[in-house]
Amino acid sequence: MLTLRSGRVAWDTVPVTDPPYRVVATDLDGTLLRSDLTVSERTRRALALVADAGAHHLVVTGRPATACKDFLAGLGYRGLAVCGQGAQLYDAATDRLLESASLDLDLARDVVERAEAVLGTLELGVVTAPPESRFKVTPRFGERVRHGWDVTTDRSLLWASPIDKLVLHHPEVPEDDVAATVAELCGDAVSVVHSVKGMVEVLPPGVTKGAGVARAAALLGFTGADTIAFGDMPNDIPLLAWAGHGVAVANGHPELRRMADETAPGNDEDGVAAVLERLFAPATPAAAPVPVLREEAAHD
């Protein structure tokens, strides 16, 4: 306000609109990342809009934290990351693993025994617990065996150290059917998710991306109503169900697209960026508070 007689100046500001969502939770593979595992410049700009609006970006991925560190560093990511399908909470700013849940070894062996009694012989993999976090698999994962994985013909070596997850592959039975069978056989004793073609993951009970992102958002002071979430596979269903608005990308699994609130363009068409641009782009060039001069009556 401006008082003309005394020369005293006081300022009001134009209220700034709150961002439409306080938390933007994104899956990585098949969603935020293109098929070549890169983040496009358009997506980087869209994430910058989110940050400029004062909202938080949460990475929510099936990858273990150790497999995310280099990628997150390259993205300039300094926030919390939900890793291991929700089993781990990682602080990228301090390079600290805040939480980590492990799968009981006896329970994992029991799952294999029950599943093979119905489905026949399965190829097996495990992700060992931190700090090792190695992917150990039996040989017939075939083309799914990637550089750096430990391949063994001796199943007993899979149970030689604590594990975060068990991974199942059947050369003939589709992964959706394997997942449904294991879930029916084991009930609530474990969490069963399908996130990668040909693989079914068995996790500690109660572990989901939705539960993981709920814990991360709570640390930031927010809830599902404050959150928009993006995903592409059935393991993202709990994530999208928890969020106030759930977005599937067009290349996503049909089951996820059916339950999502919205379907965005595919990951190779920067679908996440397209939605974020629509929601977070400034309405006017001047996004900062604008000072307004207002005359105030002078005091005699």
Short mmCIF file of C-alpha atoms in Angstrom, two decimals:
data_model
loop_
_atom_site.label_atom_id
_atom_site.label_comp_id
_atom_site.label_asym_id
_atom_site.label_seq_id
_atom_site.Cartn_x
_atom_site.Cartn_y
_atom_site.Cartn_z
CA MET A 1 0.00 0.00 0.00
CA LEU A 2 1.15 3.56 -0.61
CA THR A 3 0.46 6.42 1.83
CA LEU A 4 0.85 9.56 -0.22
CA ARG A 5 1.13 12.15 2.58
CA SER A 6 3.70 10.37 4.73
CA GLY A 7 5.58 8.75 1.89
CA ARG A 8 5.39 5.35 3.62
CA VAL A 9 5.15 2.47 1.16
CA ALA A 10 3.65 -0.94 2.01
CA TRP A 11 3.26 -3.81 -0.45
CA ASP A 12 0.49 -6.29 -1.08
CA THR A 13 0.98 -9.31 -3.35
CA VAL A 14 -1.28 -11.05 -5.79
CA PRO A 15 -2.06 -14.57 -4.44
CA VAL A 16 -0.24 -17.33 -6.30
CA THR A 17 -2.27 -20.39 -7.27
CA ASP A 18 -1.20 -23.62 -5.57
CA PRO A 19 0.09 -26.38 -7.87
CA PRO A 20 -2.64 -28.84 -8.93
CA TYR A 21 -0.75 -31.64 -7.16
CA ARG A 22 1.93 -31.49 -4.49
CA VAL A 23 3.45 -34.85 -5.38
CA VAL A 24 4.21 -36.28 -8.84
CA ALA A 25 4.99 -40.00 -8.54
CA THR A 26 6.44 -41.67 -11.63
CA ASP A 27 7.46 -45.19 -12.49
CA LEU A 28 10.71 -45.37 -14.46
CA ASP A 29 10.93 -48.19 -17.00
CA GLY A 30 8.23 -47.99 -19.65
CA THR A 31 6.84 -44.76 -18.19
CA LEU A 32 9.22 -41.88 -17.50
CA LEU A 33 12.02 -43.50 -19.50
CA ARG A 34 11.89 -44.01 -23.24
CA SER A 35 12.50 -47.49 -24.62
CA ASP A 36 16.21 -46.70 -24.95
CA LEU A 37 16.25 -46.03 -21.15
CA THR A 38 16.83 -42.28 -21.56
CA VAL A 39 14.93 -39.29 -20.23
CA SER A 40 14.05 -36.90 -23.05
CA GLU A 41 14.78 -33.19 -22.91
CA ARG A 42 11.05 -32.53 -23.06
CA THR A 43 10.51 -34.68 -19.97
CA ARG A 44 13.34 -32.93 -18.15
CA ARG A 45 11.72 -29.57 -18.90
CA ALA A 46 8.36 -30.85 -17.65
CA LEU A 47 9.93 -32.04 -14.39
CA ALA A 48 11.48 -28.59 -14.03
CA LEU A 49 7.96 -27.12 -14.25
CA VAL A 50 6.95 -29.39 -11.37
CA ALA A 51 9.87 -28.20 -9.26
CA ASP A 52 9.25 -24.55 -10.14
CA ALA A 53 5.66 -24.93 -8.94
CA GLY A 54 6.89 -26.14 -5.55
CA ALA A 55 5.74 -29.75 -6.05
CA HIS A 56 7.80 -32.87 -5.34
CA HIS A 57 8.82 -35.53 -7.86
CA LEU A 58 8.95 -39.05 -6.40
CA VAL A 59 10.56 -41.83 -8.42
CA VAL A 60 8.73 -45.11 -7.76
CA THR A 61 10.45 -48.13 -9.31
CA GLY A 62 10.87 -51.87 -9.13
CA ARG A 63 14.63 -51.48 -9.37
CA PRO A 64 16.61 -51.88 -6.14
CA ALA A 65 18.13 -48.70 -4.79
CA THR A 66 21.65 -49.71 -5.78
CA ALA A 67 20.52 -50.01 -9.41
CA CYS A 68 19.02 -46.50 -9.33
CA LYS A 69 21.87 -44.44 -7.91
CA ASP A 70 23.71 -43.62 -11.13
CA PHE A 71 20.51 -42.93 -13.03
CA LEU A 72 19.16 -40.62 -10.33
CA ALA A 73 22.46 -38.77 -10.16
CA GLY A 74 22.39 -38.24 -13.94
CA LEU A 75 18.87 -36.87 -13.65
CA GLY A 76 19.97 -34.46 -10.94
CA TYR A 77 17.45 -36.11 -8.64
CA ARG A 78 17.82 -35.13 -4.96
CA GLY A 79 14.59 -36.37 -3.42
CA LEU A 80 13.19 -39.58 -1.96
CA ALA A 81 12.91 -42.63 -4.21
CA VAL A 82 10.65 -45.62 -3.63
CA CYS A 83 12.63 -48.64 -4.86
CA GLY A 84 12.30 -52.43 -4.98
CA GLN A 85 8.55 -52.31 -5.74
CA GLY A 86 8.00 -50.39 -2.51
CA ALA A 87 10.30 -52.42 -0.27
CA GLN A 88 12.95 -49.69 -0.07
CA LEU A 89 12.94 -45.97 0.63
CA TYR A 90 16.10 -44.25 -0.59
CA ASP A 91 17.23 -40.67 0.03
CA ALA A 92 19.14 -39.59 -3.07
CA ALA A 93 20.33 -36.35 -1.49
CA THR A 94 22.29 -38.14 1.24
CA ASP A 95 22.79 -41.49 -0.55
CA ARG A 96 21.13 -43.29 2.37
CA LEU A 97 18.78 -46.27 2.39
CA LEU A 98 16.13 -45.25 4.91
CA GLU A 99 14.05 -48.44 4.81
CA SER A 100 14.45 -51.94 3.38
CA ALA A 101 12.24 -55.04 3.71
CA SER A 102 13.59 -58.56 3.08
CA LEU A 103 11.79 -61.73 2.00
CA ASP A 104 12.05 -64.65 4.42
CA LEU A 105 14.17 -67.40 2.84
CA ASP A 106 12.02 -70.28 4.10
CA LEU A 107 8.93 -68.53 2.76
CA ALA A 108 10.62 -68.02 -0.63
CA ARG A 109 11.51 -71.71 -0.88
CA ASP A 110 7.95 -72.64 0.08
CA VAL A 111 6.59 -70.40 -2.70
CA VAL A 112 8.81 -72.18 -5.25
CA GLU A 113 7.71 -75.60 -4.03
CA ARG A 114 4.02 -74.73 -4.21
CA ALA A 115 4.28 -73.05 -7.61
CA GLU A 116 6.28 -75.85 -9.22
CA ALA A 117 3.78 -78.43 -7.95
CA VAL A 118 1.18 -76.73 -10.16
CA LEU A 119 3.16 -75.13 -13.00
CA GLY A 120 6.13 -77.46 -13.39
CA THR A 121 9.77 -76.43 -13.29
CA LEU A 122 10.40 -72.70 -13.04
CA GLU A 123 13.49 -70.66 -13.71
CA LEU A 124 14.39 -68.75 -10.57
CA GLY A 125 16.05 -65.49 -9.67
CA VAL A 126 16.63 -63.55 -6.48
CA VAL A 127 17.76 -60.04 -5.64
CA THR A 128 20.03 -60.21 -2.63
CA ALA A 129 19.56 -57.78 0.23
CA PRO A 130 21.66 -54.62 0.63
CA PRO A 131 24.47 -53.81 0.60
CA GLU A 132 25.15 -56.56 -1.99
CA SER A 133 21.91 -56.22 -4.03
CA ARG A 134 22.96 -58.67 -6.74
CA PHE A 135 20.59 -60.36 -9.20
CA LYS A 136 21.23 -64.12 -9.15
CA VAL A 137 19.41 -66.34 -11.66
CA THR A 138 19.27 -69.86 -13.02
CA PRO A 139 20.50 -70.25 -16.62
CA ARG A 140 17.29 -70.51 -18.62
CA PHE A 141 16.15 -66.97 -18.11
CA GLY A 142 17.50 -66.86 -21.68
CA GLU A 143 17.50 -63.44 -23.28
CA ARG A 144 16.35 -61.99 -19.97
CA VAL A 145 19.79 -62.61 -18.49
CA ARG A 146 21.52 -59.24 -18.61
CA HIS A 147 25.12 -58.25 -18.32
CA GLY A 148 26.19 -58.26 -14.70
CA TRP A 149 23.67 -60.83 -13.45
CA ASP A 150 25.09 -63.83 -11.58
CA VAL A 151 24.07 -67.07 -13.30
CA THR A 152 24.17 -70.34 -11.38
CA THR A 153 23.05 -73.92 -11.98
CA ASP A 154 23.09 -74.59 -8.23
CA ARG A 155 19.76 -73.48 -6.77
CA SER A 156 21.09 -73.71 -3.23
CA LEU A 157 23.27 -70.68 -3.95
CA LEU A 158 20.13 -68.58 -4.38
CA TRP A 159 19.40 -69.04 -0.69
CA ALA A 160 22.95 -68.45 0.56
CA SER A 161 22.26 -64.88 1.77
CA PRO A 162 19.25 -62.70 2.67
CA ILE A 163 17.08 -61.66 -0.29
CA ASP A 164 14.74 -58.79 -1.10
CA LYS A 165 12.69 -60.58 -3.72
CA LEU A 166 12.17 -63.85 -5.58
CA VAL A 167 11.70 -63.77 -9.35
CA LEU A 168 9.93 -66.53 -11.31
CA HIS A 169 10.00 -67.29 -15.03
CA HIS A 170 8.19 -70.03 -16.92
CA PRO A 171 9.29 -70.65 -20.53
CA GLU A 172 5.75 -71.50 -21.66
CA VAL A 173 3.18 -70.12 -19.20
CA PRO A 174 2.42 -66.37 -19.62
CA GLU A 175 3.53 -64.20 -16.74
CA ASP A 176 -0.02 -63.06 -15.97
CA ASP A 177 -1.01 -66.70 -15.43
CA VAL A 178 2.08 -67.41 -13.32
CA ALA A 179 1.31 -64.38 -11.15
CA ALA A 180 -2.34 -65.36 -10.73
CA THR A 181 -1.40 -68.93 -9.79
CA VAL A 182 1.17 -67.87 -7.20
CA ALA A 183 -1.19 -65.30 -5.70
CA GLU A 184 -3.93 -67.91 -5.39
CA LEU A 185 -1.58 -70.48 -3.82
CA CYS A 186 0.05 -68.12 -1.33
CA GLY A 187 -2.64 -65.58 -0.48
CA ASP A 188 -1.50 -62.77 1.82
CA ALA A 189 1.70 -64.56 2.82
CA VAL A 190 3.54 -62.67 0.05
CA SER A 191 2.98 -59.86 -2.43
CA VAL A 192 3.03 -60.93 -6.09
CA VAL A 193 3.62 -58.46 -8.93
CA HIS A 194 4.25 -58.52 -12.66
CA SER A 195 6.37 -55.65 -13.92
CA VAL A 196 8.63 -57.01 -16.68
CA LYS A 197 7.72 -59.29 -19.58
CA GLY A 198 8.43 -62.90 -18.66
CA MET A 199 9.02 -62.23 -14.96
CA VAL A 200 6.88 -62.48 -11.83
CA GLU A 201 8.22 -60.99 -8.61
CA VAL A 202 7.46 -62.33 -5.14
CA LEU A 203 7.93 -59.77 -2.35
CA PRO A 204 7.51 -59.56 1.42
CA PRO A 205 3.86 -59.39 2.51
CA GLY A 206 2.31 -55.94 2.24
CA VAL A 207 5.00 -54.57 -0.07
CA THR A 208 3.53 -52.60 -2.98
CA LYS A 209 4.39 -49.43 -4.81
CA GLY A 210 1.26 -47.86 -3.34
CA ALA A 211 2.30 -48.60 0.24
CA GLY A 212 5.82 -47.38 -0.46
CA VAL A 213 4.80 -44.07 -2.01
CA ALA A 214 2.31 -43.50 0.82
CA ARG A 215 5.19 -43.68 3.32
CA ALA A 216 7.35 -41.36 1.22
CA ALA A 217 4.55 -38.83 0.73
CA ALA A 218 3.77 -38.88 4.46
CA LEU A 219 7.38 -37.92 5.21
CA LEU A 220 6.82 -34.89 2.98
CA GLY A 221 3.51 -34.09 4.69
CA PHE A 222 1.17 -35.14 1.86
CA THR A 223 -1.49 -37.76 1.10
CA GLY A 224 -2.90 -39.54 -1.91
CA ALA A 225 -5.26 -36.65 -2.58
CA ASP A 226 -2.19 -34.46 -3.16
CA THR A 227 -0.65 -36.90 -5.63
CA ILE A 228 -0.72 -37.64 -9.35
CA ALA A 229 0.89 -40.94 -10.33
CA PHE A 230 2.09 -42.44 -13.62
CA GLY A 231 2.72 -46.09 -14.54
CA ASP A 232 2.64 -48.76 -17.22
CA MET A 233 2.38 -52.25 -15.68
CA PRO A 234 0.18 -54.21 -13.22
CA ASN A 235 2.67 -53.56 -10.41
CA ASP A 236 1.68 -49.89 -10.76
CA ILE A 237 -1.99 -50.58 -9.97
CA PRO A 238 -1.59 -49.99 -6.19
CA LEU A 239 0.31 -46.79 -6.97
CA LEU A 240 -2.37 -45.37 -9.25
CA ALA A 241 -5.16 -46.58 -6.94
CA TRP A 242 -3.62 -44.73 -4.00
CA ALA A 243 -3.06 -41.46 -5.87
CA GLY A 244 -5.71 -38.81 -6.28
CA HIS A 245 -5.24 -39.06 -10.06
CA GLY A 246 -3.75 -42.10 -11.79
CA VAL A 247 -2.33 -41.93 -15.32
CA ALA A 248 -1.41 -44.92 -17.47
CA VAL A 249 0.78 -44.48 -20.53
CA ALA A 250 -0.60 -45.74 -23.85
CA ASN A 251 2.00 -48.51 -24.09
CA GLY A 252 0.88 -49.79 -20.69
CA HIS A 253 -0.67 -53.12 -19.74
CA PRO A 254 -4.42 -53.33 -20.52
CA GLU A 255 -5.26 -54.06 -16.88
CA LEU A 256 -3.61 -50.83 -15.76
CA ARG A 257 -5.17 -48.75 -18.54
CA ARG A 258 -8.62 -50.02 -17.56
CA MET A 259 -8.33 -48.80 -13.98
CA ALA A 260 -6.48 -45.53 -14.64
CA ASP A 261 -8.22 -42.16 -14.48
CA GLU A 262 -6.47 -41.09 -17.68
CA THR A 263 -4.35 -42.56 -20.47
CA ALA A 264 -1.44 -40.45 -21.69
CA PRO A 265 0.61 -40.91 -24.87
CA GLY A 266 3.22 -43.67 -24.74
CA ASN A 267 6.62 -43.43 -23.09
CA ASP A 268 8.36 -42.92 -26.44
CA GLU A 269 5.99 -40.00 -27.12
CA ASP A 270 6.81 -38.33 -23.77
CA GLY A 271 3.39 -39.07 -22.32
CA VAL A 272 4.35 -38.08 -18.78
CA ALA A 273 5.66 -34.74 -20.05
CA ALA A 274 2.46 -34.08 -22.01
CA VAL A 275 0.33 -34.38 -18.88
CA LEU A 276 2.72 -32.39 -16.69
CA GLU A 277 2.88 -29.58 -19.25
CA ARG A 278 -0.90 -29.35 -19.23
CA LEU A 279 -1.09 -29.23 -15.45
CA PHE A 280 2.00 -27.27 -14.42
CA ALA A 281 2.72 -24.82 -17.24
CA PRO A 282 2.39 -21.26 -15.89
CA ALA A 283 -0.87 -19.57 -16.79
CA THR A 284 0.95 -16.30 -17.46
CA PRO A 285 4.59 -15.43 -18.18
CA ALA A 286 4.87 -13.91 -14.70
CA ALA A 287 4.55 -16.81 -12.27
CA ALA A 288 6.11 -14.98 -9.31
CA PRO A 289 4.10 -12.82 -6.88
CA VAL A 290 3.33 -9.45 -8.44
CA PRO A 291 3.58 -6.39 -6.18
CA VAL A 292 0.52 -4.13 -6.20
CA LEU A 293 0.54 -0.52 -5.08
CA ARG A 294 -2.58 0.46 -3.15
CA GLU A 295 -3.33 3.88 -1.69
CA GLU A 296 -3.82 3.98 2.08
CA ALA A 297 -5.58 6.75 3.89
CA ALA A 298 -3.10 8.94 5.78
CA HIS A 299 -3.38 9.41 9.54
CA ASP A 300 -3.66 12.97 10.80
#
